[in-house]
């Protein structure tokens, strides 16, 4: 039998943002759930699957049991699992690749370990630094610990305060991310922790350019780099405005070999597969630092469309190439 070049079915595994928020006991559940895909994005992902001649099967994880998942997979042979949910400790979506491995079913995207690692910013920072990749100076603030204030005082303001275990914007509606003093940074970190959002990462703020980088594993890894050109100065607006869109920006594709090189070093060091979106910021001196690694990036949105068009002509063509390569790697 000639092996299939693509799976017949892609099973989309996800947690519904609204349903999870309703069921959660976290004080700030709506903020935590922002890194879950909304229904509209799930539908767009399903259309990508269908546009390439594959069947899209939905598996909302909060609505089905493990037995039902196995039953669904048995009804759809030659399928591939795709986790569209971030997280390891709060959301169960990143366990899907391990589930697929046990059942000997190919999965699209990175492994459970890598997805969980990249949802814990303080953990992937440690892995990168062990591999010689510099990260911004930072400190982690945890609930119940005593010595974080001392570690924060070793950092040079202004400081960037963000939740370490969710999407990069989680918590911004609760506490604006910029802190101009150690005292303000510690107070914002405690406020997030009191709302159930933690641990919290406090980093020195890199005041140079910011880039969004898509990395795609077709036969080799390819990158597309966009500079985030701020419409208003981020440092001043984000210090005052709690909106996640404070200091709105537009994307400008650019040739930045040093940024592409750093992105690929991160991909290799963390063991990422298939696709990832990274955020990288430069210091005022032009030194680049990774600030976010999103292995569960939703394959929708303007930056994804632009990157796919630049490399493959369309999102549909890019998705086909990604799935084809991933399927071949796991079935040949």
mmCIF file of C-alpha atoms in Angstrom:
data_model
loop_
_atom_site.group_PDB
_atom_site.id
_atom_site.type_symbol
_atom_site.label_atom_id
_atom_site.label_comp_id
_atom_site.label_asym_id
_atom_site.label_seq_id
_atom_site.Cartn_x
_atom_site.Cartn_y
_atom_site.Cartn_z
ATOM 1 C CA UNK A 1 0.000 0.000 0.000
ATOM 2 C CA UNK A 2 1.267 3.484 -0.888
ATOM 3 C CA UNK A 3 1.526 5.569 2.320
ATOM 4 C CA UNK A 4 -0.806 8.560 2.546
ATOM 5 C CA UNK A 5 0.924 11.910 2.148
ATOM 6 C CA UNK A 6 -1.650 13.515 4.454
ATOM 7 C CA UNK A 7 -3.883 12.146 7.199
ATOM 8 C CA UNK A 8 -7.537 11.589 6.332
ATOM 9 C CA UNK A 9 -8.693 13.349 9.481
ATOM 10 C CA UNK A 10 -7.331 15.942 11.876
ATOM 11 C CA UNK A 11 -8.867 15.818 15.335
ATOM 12 C CA UNK A 12 -8.894 19.286 16.898
ATOM 13 C CA UNK A 13 -8.530 19.014 20.677
ATOM 14 C CA UNK A 14 -9.296 22.145 22.663
ATOM 15 C CA UNK A 15 -10.981 23.636 25.696
ATOM 16 C CA UNK A 16 -13.719 26.125 25.024
ATOM 17 C CA UNK A 17 -12.813 29.522 26.463
ATOM 18 C CA UNK A 18 -16.342 30.329 27.660
ATOM 19 C CA UNK A 19 -17.038 26.880 29.140
ATOM 20 C CA UNK A 20 -13.693 26.776 30.946
ATOM 21 C CA UNK A 21 -14.231 30.235 32.424
ATOM 22 C CA UNK A 22 -17.661 29.248 33.712
ATOM 23 C CA UNK A 23 -16.305 26.076 35.330
ATOM 24 C CA UNK A 24 -13.122 27.582 36.806
ATOM 25 C CA UNK A 25 -12.757 28.558 40.461
ATOM 26 C CA UNK A 26 -9.908 31.015 39.796
ATOM 27 C CA UNK A 27 -10.757 34.578 40.926
ATOM 28 C CA UNK A 28 -9.454 35.896 37.589
ATOM 29 C CA UNK A 29 -10.566 32.997 35.383
ATOM 30 C CA UNK A 30 -11.439 35.237 32.433
ATOM 31 C CA UNK A 31 -7.839 36.478 32.339
ATOM 32 C CA UNK A 32 -6.401 32.961 32.566
ATOM 33 C CA UNK A 33 -8.698 31.773 29.768
ATOM 34 C CA UNK A 34 -7.421 34.357 27.312
ATOM 35 C CA UNK A 35 -4.812 31.855 26.100
ATOM 36 C CA UNK A 36 -7.576 29.425 25.106
ATOM 37 C CA UNK A 37 -8.842 29.612 21.550
ATOM 38 C CA UNK A 38 -12.219 31.318 21.106
ATOM 39 C CA UNK A 39 -14.865 29.537 19.019
ATOM 40 C CA UNK A 40 -14.174 31.738 15.993
ATOM 41 C CA UNK A 41 -10.506 30.709 15.921
ATOM 42 C CA UNK A 42 -11.398 27.027 16.283
ATOM 43 C CA UNK A 43 -13.680 27.353 13.261
ATOM 44 C CA UNK A 44 -10.930 29.050 11.246
ATOM 45 C CA UNK A 45 -8.556 26.206 12.127
ATOM 46 C CA UNK A 46 -11.167 23.677 11.046
ATOM 47 C CA UNK A 47 -11.516 25.475 7.712
ATOM 48 C CA UNK A 48 -7.761 25.211 7.168
ATOM 49 C CA UNK A 49 -8.091 21.457 7.611
ATOM 50 C CA UNK A 50 -11.089 21.161 5.285
ATOM 51 C CA UNK A 51 -9.491 23.373 2.640
ATOM 52 C CA UNK A 52 -6.761 20.741 2.283
ATOM 53 C CA UNK A 53 -9.190 17.877 1.734
ATOM 54 C CA UNK A 54 -9.041 16.468 5.280
ATOM 55 C CA UNK A 55 -11.928 15.982 7.654
ATOM 56 C CA UNK A 56 -11.938 18.195 10.745
ATOM 57 C CA UNK A 57 -13.290 16.465 13.862
ATOM 58 C CA UNK A 58 -13.899 18.524 16.999
ATOM 59 C CA UNK A 59 -12.991 17.204 20.460
ATOM 60 C CA UNK A 60 -13.888 19.810 23.125
ATOM 61 C CA UNK A 61 -11.971 18.363 26.065
ATOM 62 C CA UNK A 62 -14.320 19.599 28.768
ATOM 63 C CA UNK A 63 -17.264 17.827 27.133
ATOM 64 C CA UNK A 64 -15.835 14.363 26.470
ATOM 65 C CA UNK A 65 -14.345 11.589 28.572
ATOM 66 C CA UNK A 66 -11.111 9.744 27.852
ATOM 67 C CA UNK A 67 -13.220 6.781 26.730
ATOM 68 C CA UNK A 68 -15.071 9.002 24.248
ATOM 69 C CA UNK A 69 -11.772 10.323 22.897
ATOM 70 C CA UNK A 70 -10.550 6.775 22.239
ATOM 71 C CA UNK A 71 -13.882 5.876 20.645
ATOM 72 C CA UNK A 72 -13.697 8.924 18.349
ATOM 73 C CA UNK A 73 -10.175 8.013 17.244
ATOM 74 C CA UNK A 74 -11.208 4.438 16.495
ATOM 75 C CA UNK A 75 -13.956 5.771 14.223
ATOM 76 C CA UNK A 76 -11.395 7.853 12.322
ATOM 77 C CA UNK A 77 -8.383 5.755 11.301
ATOM 78 C CA UNK A 78 -5.441 7.482 9.613
ATOM 79 C CA UNK A 79 -6.018 10.548 11.772
ATOM 80 C CA UNK A 80 -3.726 13.115 13.383
ATOM 81 C CA UNK A 81 -4.273 14.829 16.740
ATOM 82 C CA UNK A 82 -3.870 18.591 16.977
ATOM 83 C CA UNK A 83 -3.872 20.306 20.363
ATOM 84 C CA UNK A 84 -5.259 23.824 19.998
ATOM 85 C CA UNK A 85 -5.116 24.546 23.742
ATOM 86 C CA UNK A 86 -2.174 25.999 25.650
ATOM 87 C CA UNK A 87 -1.057 24.853 29.038
ATOM 88 C CA UNK A 88 -0.018 21.926 31.196
ATOM 89 C CA UNK A 89 -0.883 22.541 34.835
ATOM 90 C CA UNK A 90 -4.136 24.466 34.357
ATOM 91 C CA UNK A 91 -5.319 23.298 30.943
ATOM 92 C CA UNK A 92 -5.037 19.657 29.890
ATOM 93 C CA UNK A 93 -4.533 20.269 26.169
ATOM 94 C CA UNK A 94 -0.763 19.889 26.169
ATOM 95 C CA UNK A 95 -1.195 16.313 27.432
ATOM 96 C CA UNK A 96 -2.730 15.399 24.054
ATOM 97 C CA UNK A 97 0.622 14.614 22.344
ATOM 98 C CA UNK A 98 1.463 12.082 25.070
ATOM 99 C CA UNK A 99 -1.997 10.586 24.712
ATOM 100 C CA UNK A 100 -1.383 10.267 20.968
ATOM 101 C CA UNK A 101 2.004 8.660 21.570
ATOM 102 C CA UNK A 102 0.456 6.010 23.840
ATOM 103 C CA UNK A 103 -2.164 5.243 21.176
ATOM 104 C CA UNK A 104 0.448 5.422 18.379
ATOM 105 C CA UNK A 105 -1.413 8.267 16.666
ATOM 106 C CA UNK A 106 0.630 11.094 15.064
ATOM 107 C CA UNK A 107 0.226 14.542 16.591
ATOM 108 C CA UNK A 108 0.640 17.938 14.976
ATOM 109 C CA UNK A 109 2.888 20.307 16.906
ATOM 110 C CA UNK A 110 5.416 19.918 19.686
ATOM 111 C CA UNK A 111 5.531 17.221 22.348
ATOM 112 C CA UNK A 112 3.750 17.384 25.702
ATOM 113 C CA UNK A 113 7.038 18.215 27.429
ATOM 114 C CA UNK A 114 7.818 21.083 25.052
ATOM 115 C CA UNK A 115 4.294 22.520 25.125
ATOM 116 C CA UNK A 116 4.272 22.415 28.927
ATOM 117 C CA UNK A 117 7.783 23.852 29.132
ATOM 118 C CA UNK A 118 6.911 26.784 26.890
ATOM 119 C CA UNK A 119 3.852 27.629 28.993
ATOM 120 C CA UNK A 120 6.210 28.237 31.927
ATOM 121 C CA UNK A 121 8.354 31.203 30.984
ATOM 122 C CA UNK A 122 10.707 30.845 33.940
ATOM 123 C CA UNK A 123 11.373 27.219 32.919
ATOM 124 C CA UNK A 124 12.128 27.788 29.237
ATOM 125 C CA UNK A 125 14.330 30.732 30.212
ATOM 126 C CA UNK A 126 16.392 28.369 32.378
ATOM 127 C CA UNK A 127 16.709 25.856 29.529
ATOM 128 C CA UNK A 128 17.808 28.555 27.084
ATOM 129 C CA UNK A 129 20.363 30.017 29.471
ATOM 130 C CA UNK A 130 21.769 26.514 30.076
ATOM 131 C CA UNK A 131 22.235 26.316 26.303
ATOM 132 C CA UNK A 132 24.065 29.658 26.174
ATOM 133 C CA UNK A 133 21.111 31.759 24.937
ATOM 134 C CA UNK A 134 20.807 34.992 26.886
ATOM 135 C CA UNK A 135 17.496 36.038 28.416
ATOM 136 C CA UNK A 136 16.603 39.316 30.076
ATOM 137 C CA UNK A 137 17.527 39.556 33.765
ATOM 138 C CA UNK A 138 14.480 38.548 35.777
ATOM 139 C CA UNK A 139 13.034 37.168 38.990
ATOM 140 C CA UNK A 140 10.092 34.869 39.717
ATOM 141 C CA UNK A 141 7.544 35.767 42.392
ATOM 142 C CA UNK A 142 5.557 32.880 43.899
ATOM 143 C CA UNK A 143 2.728 32.729 46.384
ATOM 144 C CA UNK A 144 3.991 32.187 49.913
ATOM 145 C CA UNK A 145 7.699 32.708 49.211
ATOM 146 C CA UNK A 146 9.614 35.253 51.261
ATOM 147 C CA UNK A 147 12.700 36.418 49.374
ATOM 148 C CA UNK A 148 11.383 37.657 46.013
ATOM 149 C CA UNK A 149 11.568 41.333 46.976
ATOM 150 C CA UNK A 150 15.341 40.987 47.379
ATOM 151 C CA UNK A 151 15.652 39.384 43.913
ATOM 152 C CA UNK A 152 13.503 42.079 42.306
ATOM 153 C CA UNK A 153 15.696 44.762 43.861
ATOM 154 C CA UNK A 154 18.660 43.362 41.926
ATOM 155 C CA UNK A 155 16.944 44.330 38.622
ATOM 156 C CA UNK A 156 17.246 47.704 36.877
ATOM 157 C CA UNK A 157 13.916 49.556 36.351
ATOM 158 C CA UNK A 158 11.778 49.997 34.366
ATOM 159 C CA UNK A 159 10.495 46.463 34.873
ATOM 160 C CA UNK A 160 7.991 44.300 32.996
ATOM 161 C CA UNK A 161 5.576 42.293 35.171
ATOM 162 C CA UNK A 162 3.781 39.336 33.567
ATOM 163 C CA UNK A 163 2.188 36.056 34.510
ATOM 164 C CA UNK A 164 4.738 33.283 33.963
ATOM 165 C CA UNK A 165 2.361 30.429 33.147
ATOM 166 C CA UNK A 166 -0.179 31.822 30.686
ATOM 167 C CA UNK A 167 -0.142 33.791 27.460
ATOM 168 C CA UNK A 168 2.071 36.876 27.384
ATOM 169 C CA UNK A 169 -0.901 39.250 27.735
ATOM 170 C CA UNK A 170 -2.648 37.409 30.592
ATOM 171 C CA UNK A 171 -3.118 39.727 33.541
ATOM 172 C CA UNK A 172 -2.654 42.966 31.629
ATOM 173 C CA UNK A 173 -6.297 43.906 32.223
ATOM 174 C CA UNK A 174 -5.674 43.456 35.950
ATOM 175 C CA UNK A 175 -2.317 45.179 36.332
ATOM 176 C CA UNK A 176 -0.536 47.185 33.653
ATOM 177 C CA UNK A 177 2.775 45.448 32.905
ATOM 178 C CA UNK A 178 5.226 48.338 33.245
ATOM 179 C CA UNK A 179 6.591 49.168 36.703
ATOM 180 C CA UNK A 180 8.918 52.120 37.183
ATOM 181 C CA UNK A 181 10.167 51.046 40.618
ATOM 182 C CA UNK A 182 10.934 47.856 42.540
ATOM 183 C CA UNK A 183 8.119 48.581 44.965
ATOM 184 C CA UNK A 184 5.579 48.979 42.155
ATOM 185 C CA UNK A 185 6.749 45.750 40.470
ATOM 186 C CA UNK A 186 6.416 43.761 43.682
ATOM 187 C CA UNK A 187 2.964 45.217 44.392
ATOM 188 C CA UNK A 188 1.741 44.308 40.881
ATOM 189 C CA UNK A 189 3.158 40.799 41.215
ATOM 190 C CA UNK A 190 1.348 40.281 44.517
ATOM 191 C CA UNK A 191 -1.890 41.618 43.001
ATOM 192 C CA UNK A 192 -1.711 39.041 40.198
ATOM 193 C CA UNK A 193 -0.895 36.248 42.643
ATOM 194 C CA UNK A 194 -3.817 37.199 44.877
ATOM 195 C CA UNK A 195 -6.063 36.769 41.840
ATOM 196 C CA UNK A 196 -4.796 33.238 41.231
ATOM 197 C CA UNK A 197 -2.496 34.208 38.353
ATOM 198 C CA UNK A 198 0.982 32.988 39.075
ATOM 199 C CA UNK A 199 3.817 32.527 39.451
ATOM 200 C CA UNK A 200 4.753 35.971 38.153
ATOM 201 C CA UNK A 201 7.864 36.827 36.157
ATOM 202 C CA UNK A 202 9.448 40.271 36.626
ATOM 203 C CA UNK A 203 11.968 41.155 33.908
ATOM 204 C CA UNK A 204 14.042 44.168 33.064
ATOM 205 C CA UNK A 205 12.374 46.028 30.199
ATOM 206 C CA UNK A 206 14.223 45.949 26.878
ATOM 207 C CA UNK A 207 13.655 49.354 25.303
ATOM 208 C CA UNK A 208 14.708 48.535 21.725
ATOM 209 C CA UNK A 209 12.774 47.077 18.810
ATOM 210 C CA UNK A 210 10.328 44.195 19.204
ATOM 211 C CA UNK A 211 9.881 41.416 16.661
ATOM 212 C CA UNK A 212 7.312 38.694 16.069
ATOM 213 C CA UNK A 213 8.826 35.644 14.382
ATOM 214 C CA UNK A 214 6.962 32.737 12.801
ATOM 215 C CA UNK A 215 9.001 29.548 12.395
ATOM 216 C CA UNK A 216 7.661 26.779 10.164
ATOM 217 C CA UNK A 217 9.085 23.276 9.784
ATOM 218 C CA UNK A 218 8.402 22.235 6.229
ATOM 219 C CA UNK A 219 11.412 20.241 4.984
ATOM 220 C CA UNK A 220 13.751 22.609 6.799
ATOM 221 C CA UNK A 221 12.883 25.358 9.250
ATOM 222 C CA UNK A 222 11.824 28.649 7.662
ATOM 223 C CA UNK A 223 11.336 31.970 9.411
ATOM 224 C CA UNK A 224 9.401 35.141 8.716
ATOM 225 C CA UNK A 225 10.280 38.167 10.838
ATOM 226 C CA UNK A 226 7.995 41.122 11.526
ATOM 227 C CA UNK A 227 8.954 44.227 13.419
ATOM 228 C CA UNK A 228 6.208 45.444 15.729
ATOM 229 C CA UNK A 229 6.125 49.135 14.887
ATOM 230 C CA UNK A 230 4.417 50.928 17.765
ATOM 231 C CA UNK A 231 1.806 53.550 16.912
ATOM 232 C CA UNK A 232 2.425 55.184 20.300
ATOM 233 C CA UNK A 233 5.374 54.660 22.688
ATOM 234 C CA UNK A 234 4.738 51.388 24.510
ATOM 235 C CA UNK A 235 6.687 52.260 27.638
ATOM 236 C CA UNK A 236 4.526 55.267 28.457
ATOM 237 C CA UNK A 237 1.120 53.930 27.374
ATOM 238 C CA UNK A 238 1.511 50.483 28.958
ATOM 239 C CA UNK A 239 2.521 52.086 32.253
ATOM 240 C CA UNK A 240 -0.863 53.841 32.381
ATOM 241 C CA UNK A 241 -3.256 51.693 30.346
ATOM 242 C CA UNK A 242 -4.381 48.236 31.448
ATOM 243 C CA UNK A 243 -5.680 47.380 27.989
ATOM 244 C CA UNK A 244 -3.826 44.460 26.337
ATOM 245 C CA UNK A 245 -3.623 46.646 23.246
ATOM 246 C CA UNK A 246 -1.957 49.587 24.954
ATOM 247 C CA UNK A 247 0.444 51.182 22.520
ATOM 248 C CA UNK A 248 -1.094 49.497 19.469
ATOM 249 C CA UNK A 249 1.270 48.433 16.710
ATOM 250 C CA UNK A 250 1.371 47.374 13.092
ATOM 251 C CA UNK A 251 3.573 44.684 11.583
ATOM 252 C CA UNK A 252 6.333 45.384 9.105
ATOM 253 C CA UNK A 253 8.077 42.430 7.489
ATOM 254 C CA UNK A 254 11.823 42.860 7.639
ATOM 255 C CA UNK A 255 15.086 41.113 6.902
ATOM 256 C CA UNK A 256 16.758 40.630 10.280
ATOM 257 C CA UNK A 257 19.254 37.779 10.037
ATOM 258 C CA UNK A 258 20.282 38.044 13.697
ATOM 259 C CA UNK A 259 16.646 37.728 14.806
ATOM 260 C CA UNK A 260 16.030 34.709 12.547
ATOM 261 C CA UNK A 261 19.222 33.104 13.826
ATOM 262 C CA UNK A 262 18.195 33.601 17.453
ATOM 263 C CA UNK A 263 14.718 32.201 16.753
ATOM 264 C CA UNK A 264 16.180 29.037 15.238
ATOM 265 C CA UNK A 265 18.570 28.656 18.174
ATOM 266 C CA UNK A 266 15.554 28.783 20.504
ATOM 267 C CA UNK A 267 13.717 26.203 18.374
ATOM 268 C CA UNK A 268 16.678 23.823 18.547
ATOM 269 C CA UNK A 269 17.377 24.328 22.257
ATOM 270 C CA UNK A 270 13.759 23.695 23.276
ATOM 271 C CA UNK A 271 13.094 20.806 20.873
ATOM 272 C CA UNK A 272 10.169 22.525 19.114
ATOM 273 C CA UNK A 273 8.497 20.783 16.182
ATOM 274 C CA UNK A 274 6.238 21.832 13.284
ATOM 275 C CA UNK A 275 5.541 25.500 14.111
ATOM 276 C CA UNK A 276 6.028 28.221 16.709
ATOM 277 C CA UNK A 277 5.664 31.971 17.086
ATOM 278 C CA UNK A 278 8.264 33.845 19.114
ATOM 279 C CA UNK A 279 8.475 37.384 20.418
ATOM 280 C CA UNK A 280 11.961 38.882 20.615
ATOM 281 C CA UNK A 281 12.967 42.288 21.968
ATOM 282 C CA UNK A 282 16.207 44.160 21.582
ATOM 283 C CA UNK A 283 17.916 46.259 24.205
ATOM 284 C CA UNK A 284 18.719 49.866 23.356
ATOM 285 C CA UNK A 285 22.155 48.569 22.317
ATOM 286 C CA UNK A 286 20.554 46.139 19.848
ATOM 287 C CA UNK A 287 21.079 42.905 21.838
ATOM 288 C CA UNK A 288 18.125 40.537 21.132
ATOM 289 C CA UNK A 289 16.362 38.552 23.868
ATOM 290 C CA UNK A 290 13.501 36.035 23.561
ATOM 291 C CA UNK A 291 10.517 37.184 25.622
ATOM 292 C CA UNK A 292 7.770 34.730 24.576
ATOM 293 C CA UNK A 293 7.725 31.271 22.980
ATOM 294 C CA UNK A 294 4.286 30.179 21.786
ATOM 295 C CA UNK A 295 4.226 26.551 20.655
ATOM 296 C CA UNK A 296 0.429 26.633 20.837
ATOM 297 C CA UNK A 297 0.026 29.674 18.606
ATOM 298 C CA UNK A 298 -3.355 29.648 16.900
ATOM 299 C CA UNK A 299 -2.750 29.267 13.172
ATOM 300 C CA UNK A 300 -5.055 32.162 12.407
ATOM 301 C CA UNK A 301 -4.778 35.930 12.426
ATOM 302 C CA UNK A 302 -3.120 38.617 10.379
ATOM 303 C CA UNK A 303 0.524 37.805 11.199
ATOM 304 C CA UNK A 304 0.013 34.112 10.374
ATOM 305 C CA UNK A 305 -1.680 34.959 7.065
ATOM 306 C CA UNK A 306 1.098 37.369 6.105
ATOM 307 C CA UNK A 307 3.841 34.882 7.001
ATOM 308 C CA UNK A 308 2.184 32.038 5.091
ATOM 309 C CA UNK A 309 1.633 34.210 2.039
ATOM 310 C CA UNK A 310 5.265 35.320 2.094
ATOM 311 C CA UNK A 311 6.585 31.756 2.185
ATOM 312 C CA UNK A 312 3.968 29.574 0.477
ATOM 313 C CA UNK A 313 1.463 31.882 -1.188
ATOM 314 C CA UNK A 314 -1.446 31.220 1.207
ATOM 315 C CA UNK A 315 -2.301 29.887 4.686
ATOM 316 C CA UNK A 316 -3.843 26.788 3.064
ATOM 317 C CA UNK A 317 -0.624 25.961 1.214
ATOM 318 C CA UNK A 318 1.487 26.484 4.337
ATOM 319 C CA UNK A 319 -0.793 24.331 6.473
ATOM 320 C CA UNK A 320 -0.644 21.555 3.875
ATOM 321 C CA UNK A 321 3.170 21.682 3.845
ATOM 322 C CA UNK A 322 3.384 21.642 7.642
ATOM 323 C CA UNK A 323 0.992 18.728 8.093
ATOM 324 C CA UNK A 324 2.583 16.793 5.236
ATOM 325 C CA UNK A 325 6.051 17.107 6.770
ATOM 326 C CA UNK A 326 4.821 16.258 10.269
ATOM 327 C CA UNK A 327 2.847 13.233 9.022
ATOM 328 C CA UNK A 328 5.817 11.968 6.988
ATOM 329 C CA UNK A 329 8.174 12.338 9.949
ATOM 330 C CA UNK A 330 5.916 10.248 12.190
ATOM 331 C CA UNK A 331 4.671 7.581 9.790
ATOM 332 C CA UNK A 332 7.568 6.801 7.455
#
